[in-house]
Short mmCIF file of C-alpha atoms in Angstrom, two decimals:
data_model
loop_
_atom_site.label_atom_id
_atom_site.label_comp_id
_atom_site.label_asym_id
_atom_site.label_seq_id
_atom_site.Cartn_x
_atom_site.Cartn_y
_atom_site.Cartn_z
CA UNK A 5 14.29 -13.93 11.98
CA UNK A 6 17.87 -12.42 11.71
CA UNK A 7 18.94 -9.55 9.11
CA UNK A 8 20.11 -10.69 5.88
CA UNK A 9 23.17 -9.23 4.25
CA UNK A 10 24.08 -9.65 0.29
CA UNK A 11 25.88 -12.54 0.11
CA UNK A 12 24.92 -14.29 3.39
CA UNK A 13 21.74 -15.48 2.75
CA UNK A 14 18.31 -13.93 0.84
CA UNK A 15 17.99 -10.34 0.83
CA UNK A 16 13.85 -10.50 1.23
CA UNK A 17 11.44 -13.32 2.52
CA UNK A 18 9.98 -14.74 -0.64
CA UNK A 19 6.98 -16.49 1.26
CA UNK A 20 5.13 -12.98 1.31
CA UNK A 21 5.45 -12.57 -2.57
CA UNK A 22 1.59 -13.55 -2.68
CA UNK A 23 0.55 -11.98 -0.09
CA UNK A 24 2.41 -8.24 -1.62
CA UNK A 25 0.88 -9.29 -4.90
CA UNK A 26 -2.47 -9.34 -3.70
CA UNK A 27 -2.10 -6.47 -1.19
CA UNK A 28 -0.96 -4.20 -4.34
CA UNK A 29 -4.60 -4.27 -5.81
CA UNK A 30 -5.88 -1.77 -2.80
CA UNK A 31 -4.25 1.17 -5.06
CA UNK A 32 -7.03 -0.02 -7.90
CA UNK A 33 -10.21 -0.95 -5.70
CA UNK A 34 -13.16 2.11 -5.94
CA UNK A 35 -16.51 2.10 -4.19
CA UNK A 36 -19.40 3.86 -5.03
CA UNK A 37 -19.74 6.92 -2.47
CA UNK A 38 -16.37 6.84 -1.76
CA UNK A 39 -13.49 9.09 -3.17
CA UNK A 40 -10.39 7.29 -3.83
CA UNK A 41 -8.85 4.01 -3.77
CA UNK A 42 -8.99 2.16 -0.63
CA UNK A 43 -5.27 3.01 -0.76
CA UNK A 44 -5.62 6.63 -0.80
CA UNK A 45 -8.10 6.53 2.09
CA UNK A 46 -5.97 4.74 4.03
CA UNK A 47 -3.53 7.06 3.41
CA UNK A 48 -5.69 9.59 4.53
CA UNK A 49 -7.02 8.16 7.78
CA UNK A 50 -3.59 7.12 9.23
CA UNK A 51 -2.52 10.65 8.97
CA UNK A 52 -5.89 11.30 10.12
CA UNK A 53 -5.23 9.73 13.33
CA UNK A 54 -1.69 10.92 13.92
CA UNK A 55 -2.76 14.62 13.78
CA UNK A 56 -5.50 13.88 16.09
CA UNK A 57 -2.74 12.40 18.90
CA UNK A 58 -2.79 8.40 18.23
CA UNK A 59 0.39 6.62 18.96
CA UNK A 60 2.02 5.65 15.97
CA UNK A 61 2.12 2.39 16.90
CA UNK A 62 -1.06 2.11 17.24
CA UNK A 63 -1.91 4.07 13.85
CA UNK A 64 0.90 0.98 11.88
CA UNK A 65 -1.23 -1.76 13.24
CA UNK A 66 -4.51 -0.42 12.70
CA UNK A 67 -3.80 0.53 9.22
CA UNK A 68 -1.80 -2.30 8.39
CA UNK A 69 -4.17 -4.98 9.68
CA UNK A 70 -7.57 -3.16 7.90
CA UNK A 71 -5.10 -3.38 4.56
CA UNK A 72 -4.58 -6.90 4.75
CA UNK A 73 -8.23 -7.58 5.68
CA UNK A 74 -9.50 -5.83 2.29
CA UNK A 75 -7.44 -7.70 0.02
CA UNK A 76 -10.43 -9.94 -0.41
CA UNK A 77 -12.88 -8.20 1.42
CA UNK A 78 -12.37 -4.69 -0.41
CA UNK A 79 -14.61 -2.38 0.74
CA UNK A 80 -16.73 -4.45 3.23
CA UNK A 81 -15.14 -2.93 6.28
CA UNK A 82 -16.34 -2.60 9.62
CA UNK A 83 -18.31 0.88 8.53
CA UNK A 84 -19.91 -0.94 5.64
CA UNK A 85 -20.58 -4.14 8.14
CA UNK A 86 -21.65 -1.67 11.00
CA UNK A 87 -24.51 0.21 8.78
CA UNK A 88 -25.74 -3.02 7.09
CA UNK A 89 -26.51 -3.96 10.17
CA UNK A 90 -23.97 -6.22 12.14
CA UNK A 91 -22.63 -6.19 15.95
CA UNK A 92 -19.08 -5.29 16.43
CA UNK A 93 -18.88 -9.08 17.29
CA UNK A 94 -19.88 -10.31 13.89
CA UNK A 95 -18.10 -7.22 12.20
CA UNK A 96 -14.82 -8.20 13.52
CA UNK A 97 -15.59 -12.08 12.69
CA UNK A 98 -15.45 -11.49 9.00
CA UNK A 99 -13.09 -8.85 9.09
CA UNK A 100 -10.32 -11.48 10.98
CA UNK A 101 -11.75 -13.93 8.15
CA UNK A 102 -10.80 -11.93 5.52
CA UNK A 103 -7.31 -11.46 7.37
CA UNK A 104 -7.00 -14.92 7.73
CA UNK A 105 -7.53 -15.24 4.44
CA UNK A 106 -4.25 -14.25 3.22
CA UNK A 107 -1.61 -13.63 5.86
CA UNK A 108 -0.46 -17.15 6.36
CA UNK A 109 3.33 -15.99 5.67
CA UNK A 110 3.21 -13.34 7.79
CA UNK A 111 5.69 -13.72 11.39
CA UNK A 112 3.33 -15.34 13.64
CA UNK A 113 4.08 -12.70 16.45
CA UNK A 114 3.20 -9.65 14.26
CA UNK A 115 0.13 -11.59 12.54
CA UNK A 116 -1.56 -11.96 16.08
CA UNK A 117 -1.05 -8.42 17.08
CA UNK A 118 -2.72 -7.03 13.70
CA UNK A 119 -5.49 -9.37 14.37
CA UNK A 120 -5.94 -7.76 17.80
CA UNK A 121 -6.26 -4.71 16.57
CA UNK A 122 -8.76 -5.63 13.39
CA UNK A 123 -10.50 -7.70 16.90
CA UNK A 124 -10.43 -4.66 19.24
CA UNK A 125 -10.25 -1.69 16.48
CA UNK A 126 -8.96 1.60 18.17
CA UNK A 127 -11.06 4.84 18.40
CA UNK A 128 -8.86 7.24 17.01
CA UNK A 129 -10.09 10.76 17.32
CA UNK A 130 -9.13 12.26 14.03
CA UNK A 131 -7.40 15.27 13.92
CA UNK A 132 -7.12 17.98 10.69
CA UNK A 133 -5.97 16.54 7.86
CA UNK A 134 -2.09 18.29 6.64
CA UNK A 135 -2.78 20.19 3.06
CA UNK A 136 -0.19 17.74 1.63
CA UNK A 137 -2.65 14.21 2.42
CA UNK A 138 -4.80 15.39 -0.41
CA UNK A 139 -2.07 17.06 -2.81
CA UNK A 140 -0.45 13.51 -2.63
CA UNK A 141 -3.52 11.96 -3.78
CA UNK A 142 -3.60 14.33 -6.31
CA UNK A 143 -0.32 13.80 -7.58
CA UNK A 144 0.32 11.36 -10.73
CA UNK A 145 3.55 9.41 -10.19
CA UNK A 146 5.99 9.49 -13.01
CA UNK A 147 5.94 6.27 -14.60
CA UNK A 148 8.65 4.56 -15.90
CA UNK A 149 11.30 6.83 -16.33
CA UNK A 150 15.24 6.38 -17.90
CA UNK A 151 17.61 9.39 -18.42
CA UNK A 152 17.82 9.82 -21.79
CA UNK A 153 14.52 7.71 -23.05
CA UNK A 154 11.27 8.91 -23.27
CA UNK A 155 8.96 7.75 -20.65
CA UNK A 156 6.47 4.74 -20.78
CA UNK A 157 3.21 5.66 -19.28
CA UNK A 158 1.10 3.51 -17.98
CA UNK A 159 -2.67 4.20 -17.51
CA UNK A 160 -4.50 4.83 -14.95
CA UNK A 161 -1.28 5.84 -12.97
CA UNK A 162 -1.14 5.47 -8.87
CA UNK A 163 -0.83 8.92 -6.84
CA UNK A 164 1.51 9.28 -4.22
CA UNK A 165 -0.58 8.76 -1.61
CA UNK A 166 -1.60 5.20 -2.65
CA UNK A 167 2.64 4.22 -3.26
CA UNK A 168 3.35 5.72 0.15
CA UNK A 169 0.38 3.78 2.29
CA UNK A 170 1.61 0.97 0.29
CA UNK A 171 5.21 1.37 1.27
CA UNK A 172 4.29 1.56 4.81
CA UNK A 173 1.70 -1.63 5.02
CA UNK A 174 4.50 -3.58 3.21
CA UNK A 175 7.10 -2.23 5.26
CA UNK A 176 5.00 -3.45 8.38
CA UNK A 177 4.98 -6.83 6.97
CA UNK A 178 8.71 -6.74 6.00
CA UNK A 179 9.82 -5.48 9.56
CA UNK A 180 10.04 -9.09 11.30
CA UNK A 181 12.22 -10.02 8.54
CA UNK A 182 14.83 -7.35 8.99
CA UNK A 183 14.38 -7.13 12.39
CA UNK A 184 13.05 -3.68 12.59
CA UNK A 185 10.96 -1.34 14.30
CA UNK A 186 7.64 -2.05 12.30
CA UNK A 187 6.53 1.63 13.61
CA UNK A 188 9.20 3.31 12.51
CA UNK A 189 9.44 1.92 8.83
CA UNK A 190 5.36 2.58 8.76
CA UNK A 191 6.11 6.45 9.82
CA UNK A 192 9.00 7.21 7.19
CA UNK A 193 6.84 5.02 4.29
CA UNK A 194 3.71 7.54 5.39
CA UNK A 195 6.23 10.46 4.85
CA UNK A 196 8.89 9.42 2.51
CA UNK A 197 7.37 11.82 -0.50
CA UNK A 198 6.51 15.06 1.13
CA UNK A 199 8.11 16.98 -1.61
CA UNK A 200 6.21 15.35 -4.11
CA UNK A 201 2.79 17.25 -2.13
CA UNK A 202 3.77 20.62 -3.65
CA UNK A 203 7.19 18.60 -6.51
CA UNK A 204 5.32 17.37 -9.67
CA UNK A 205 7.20 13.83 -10.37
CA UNK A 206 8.77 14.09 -13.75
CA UNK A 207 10.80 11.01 -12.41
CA UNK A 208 14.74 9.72 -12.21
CA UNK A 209 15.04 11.61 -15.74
CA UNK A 210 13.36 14.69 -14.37
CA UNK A 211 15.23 14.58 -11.13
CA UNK A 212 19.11 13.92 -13.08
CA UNK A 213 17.93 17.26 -15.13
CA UNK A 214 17.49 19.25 -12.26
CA UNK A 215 21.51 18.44 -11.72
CA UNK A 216 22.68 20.19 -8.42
CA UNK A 217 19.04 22.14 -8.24
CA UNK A 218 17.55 18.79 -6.87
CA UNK A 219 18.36 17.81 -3.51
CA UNK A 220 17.46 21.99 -2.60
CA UNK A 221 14.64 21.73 -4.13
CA UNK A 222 13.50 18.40 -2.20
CA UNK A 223 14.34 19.65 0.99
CA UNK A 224 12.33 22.87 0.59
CA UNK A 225 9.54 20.93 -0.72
CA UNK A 226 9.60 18.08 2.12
CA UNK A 227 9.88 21.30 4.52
CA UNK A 228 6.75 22.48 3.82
CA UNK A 229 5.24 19.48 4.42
CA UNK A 230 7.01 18.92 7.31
CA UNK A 231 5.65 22.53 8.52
CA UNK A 232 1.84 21.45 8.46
CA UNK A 233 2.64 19.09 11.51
CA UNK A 234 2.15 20.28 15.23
CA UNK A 235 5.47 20.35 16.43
CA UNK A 236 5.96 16.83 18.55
CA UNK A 237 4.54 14.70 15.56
CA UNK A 238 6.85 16.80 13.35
CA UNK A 239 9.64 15.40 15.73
CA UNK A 240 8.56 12.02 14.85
CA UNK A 241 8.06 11.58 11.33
CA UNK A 242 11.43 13.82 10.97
CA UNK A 243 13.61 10.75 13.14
CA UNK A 244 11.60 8.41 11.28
CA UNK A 245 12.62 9.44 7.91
CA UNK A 246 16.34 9.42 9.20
CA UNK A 247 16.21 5.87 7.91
CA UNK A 248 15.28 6.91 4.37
CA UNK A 249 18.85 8.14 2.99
CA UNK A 250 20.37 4.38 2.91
CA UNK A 251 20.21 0.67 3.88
CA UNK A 252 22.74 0.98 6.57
CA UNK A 253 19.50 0.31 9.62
CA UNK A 254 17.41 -2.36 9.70
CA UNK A 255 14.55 0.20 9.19
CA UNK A 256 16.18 1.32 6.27
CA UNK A 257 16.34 -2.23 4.81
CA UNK A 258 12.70 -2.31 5.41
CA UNK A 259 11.80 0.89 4.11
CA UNK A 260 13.96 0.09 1.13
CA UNK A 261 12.93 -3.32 0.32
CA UNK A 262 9.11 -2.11 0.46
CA UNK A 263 9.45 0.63 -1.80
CA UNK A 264 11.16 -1.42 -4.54
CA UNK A 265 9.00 -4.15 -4.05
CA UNK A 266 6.33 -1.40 -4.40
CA UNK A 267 7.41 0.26 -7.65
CA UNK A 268 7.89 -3.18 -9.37
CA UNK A 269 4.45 -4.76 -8.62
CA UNK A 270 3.00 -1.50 -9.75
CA UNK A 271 3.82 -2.19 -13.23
CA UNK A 272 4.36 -5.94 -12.85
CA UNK A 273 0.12 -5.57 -12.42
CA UNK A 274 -0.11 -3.88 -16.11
CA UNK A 275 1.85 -6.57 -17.43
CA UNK A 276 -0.59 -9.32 -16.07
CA UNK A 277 -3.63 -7.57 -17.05
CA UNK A 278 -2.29 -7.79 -20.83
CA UNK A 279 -1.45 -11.10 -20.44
CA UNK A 280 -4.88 -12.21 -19.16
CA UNK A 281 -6.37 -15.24 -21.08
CA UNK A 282 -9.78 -16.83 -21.33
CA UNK A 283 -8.90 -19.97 -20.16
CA UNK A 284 -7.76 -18.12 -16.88
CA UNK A 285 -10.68 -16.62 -16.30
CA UNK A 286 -13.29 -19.07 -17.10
CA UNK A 287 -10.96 -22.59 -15.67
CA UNK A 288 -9.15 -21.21 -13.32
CA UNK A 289 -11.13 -18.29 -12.03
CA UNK A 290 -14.65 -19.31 -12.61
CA UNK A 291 -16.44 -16.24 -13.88
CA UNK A 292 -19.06 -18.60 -14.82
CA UNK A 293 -19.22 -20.03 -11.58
CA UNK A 294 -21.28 -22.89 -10.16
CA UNK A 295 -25.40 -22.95 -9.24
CA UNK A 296 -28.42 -23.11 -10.51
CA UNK A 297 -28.12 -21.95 -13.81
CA UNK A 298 -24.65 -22.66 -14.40
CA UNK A 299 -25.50 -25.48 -17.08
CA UNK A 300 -27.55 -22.71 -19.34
CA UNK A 301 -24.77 -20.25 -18.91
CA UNK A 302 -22.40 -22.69 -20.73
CA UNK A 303 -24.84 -23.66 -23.19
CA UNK A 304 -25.38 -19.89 -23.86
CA UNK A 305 -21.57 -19.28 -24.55
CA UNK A 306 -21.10 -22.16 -26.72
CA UNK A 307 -23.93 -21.26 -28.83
CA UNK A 308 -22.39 -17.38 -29.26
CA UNK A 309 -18.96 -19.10 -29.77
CA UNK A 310 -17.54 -17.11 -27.02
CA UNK A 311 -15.29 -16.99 -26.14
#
């Protein structure tokens, strides 16, 4: 697919809207026994594996294609599927099934390689997870921020480590589009808020207080982030995020598009929970769904009048 320009043609591949939708939910998706969002422990394992010497190539895929695969199957990945039981045959049958599932948009040539890797996972050894993996995770973002307003807060509120995983699994899916390295827009997604690790995010009308304080105080911040990375890897993410200052690359349109994309759905989710209605849930969405006793379970409704 060639780069788009404004005015020569769409700016962003509408046929993944769904697919983004859906993906967003990871940042909201808990299991019992395990800490975080699915985001957030994505978030965590990429870095995980880049410490402990992965390629990053390898880590995008990997992390990209287990994303897509839990946006139905949540939490039944291949270490749920593995101690219930299953071969790593079966394991990656349902895990490529959930893929499946949802990534008919994506470029045909990119959507085979992330089912190799979901088919022939990687053994990533992984290395010492950076201070800043879990003070990202710890870290409330803003909300919805205006110079001059007050805020609007929106509750629960994503941390920084779910927005940035997010960033870089939608900027993996965005690549083909833009024509850009998909490893590349993965790496400076993954890294794009290091200040934020030790910077509390009192958003755009925290950042236009700070006047001429600000970009100082970012690049000290994203320093010491920077510092908690061996040396070569440090080399890496610091090209990577080369692409972060503008749209001028094709990995900058990438990175860009992902991250607005990103901060939208975020609250565009907040908006559709309050518009929810009963007839969604029960017509379209079958909460009462077919079987056995699906006749009773009517029968009981209509006789509490619910809804």
């Amino acid at each position: 697919m060639s780069t788009r320009t404004e005015g020569a043609g769409p700016a962003a591949p509408l046929a993944l809207r769904a697919l983004l939708v859906e993906v967003n939910d990871l940042k909201r998706v808990h299991s019992a026994g395990r800490t975080g969002s699915i985001a957030e422990r994505l978030f965590a394992q990429g870095w995980g594996a880049l410490t402990g010497g992965a390629a990053p190539e390898a880590v995008a895929l990997d992390i990209t294609a287990k994303a897509l695969a839990a946006a139905r199957l949540c939490d039944l990945d291949a270490a749920f599927l593995a101690a219930a039981g299953l071969d790593e045959r079966a394991t990656a049958d349902i895990l490529v099934s959930g893929f499946d599932a949802v990534t008919d948009s994506v470029e045909p040539g990119l959507r085979d390689r992330l089912r190799a890797a979901l088919r022939a996972p990687a053994s990533f050894v992984q290395g010492p997870l950076p201070g800043f993996v879990a003070a990202l995770a710890r870290q409330p973002r803003a909300g919805v921020t205006c110079p001059g307003k007050p805020r609007i807060l929106l509750e629960p509120p994503e941390n920084h480590a779910e927005h940035c995983l997010m960033v870089a699994v939608y900027g993996v899916v965005l690549s083909q589009f833009y024509r850009a390295d998909p490893t590349v827009v993965f790496l400076a997604a993954m890294a794009h808020h290091f200040h934020n690790a030790a910077m509390p995010d009192a958003g755009f009308t925290g950042e236009m207080l700070l006047g001429d304080h600000l970009l100082p105080i970012m690049a000290r911040t994203t320093q010491w982030s920077l510092d908690e990375l061996d040396p070569a890897l440090r080399e890496t993410v610091q090209r990577a995020r080369g692409v972060l200052p503008d749209d001028a690359t094709a990995e900058g349109r990438a990175f860009h598009a992902a991250d607005c994309i990103d901060r939208v759905l975020q609250i565009a989710q907040h908006l559709r929970a309050a518009s929810l209605t009963m007839d969604t849930v029960l017509d379209e969405m079958e909460l009462v769904h077919a079987g056995p006793v699906k006749g009773f379970h009517d029968r009981v409704l209509k006789d509490m009048q619910i809804p």
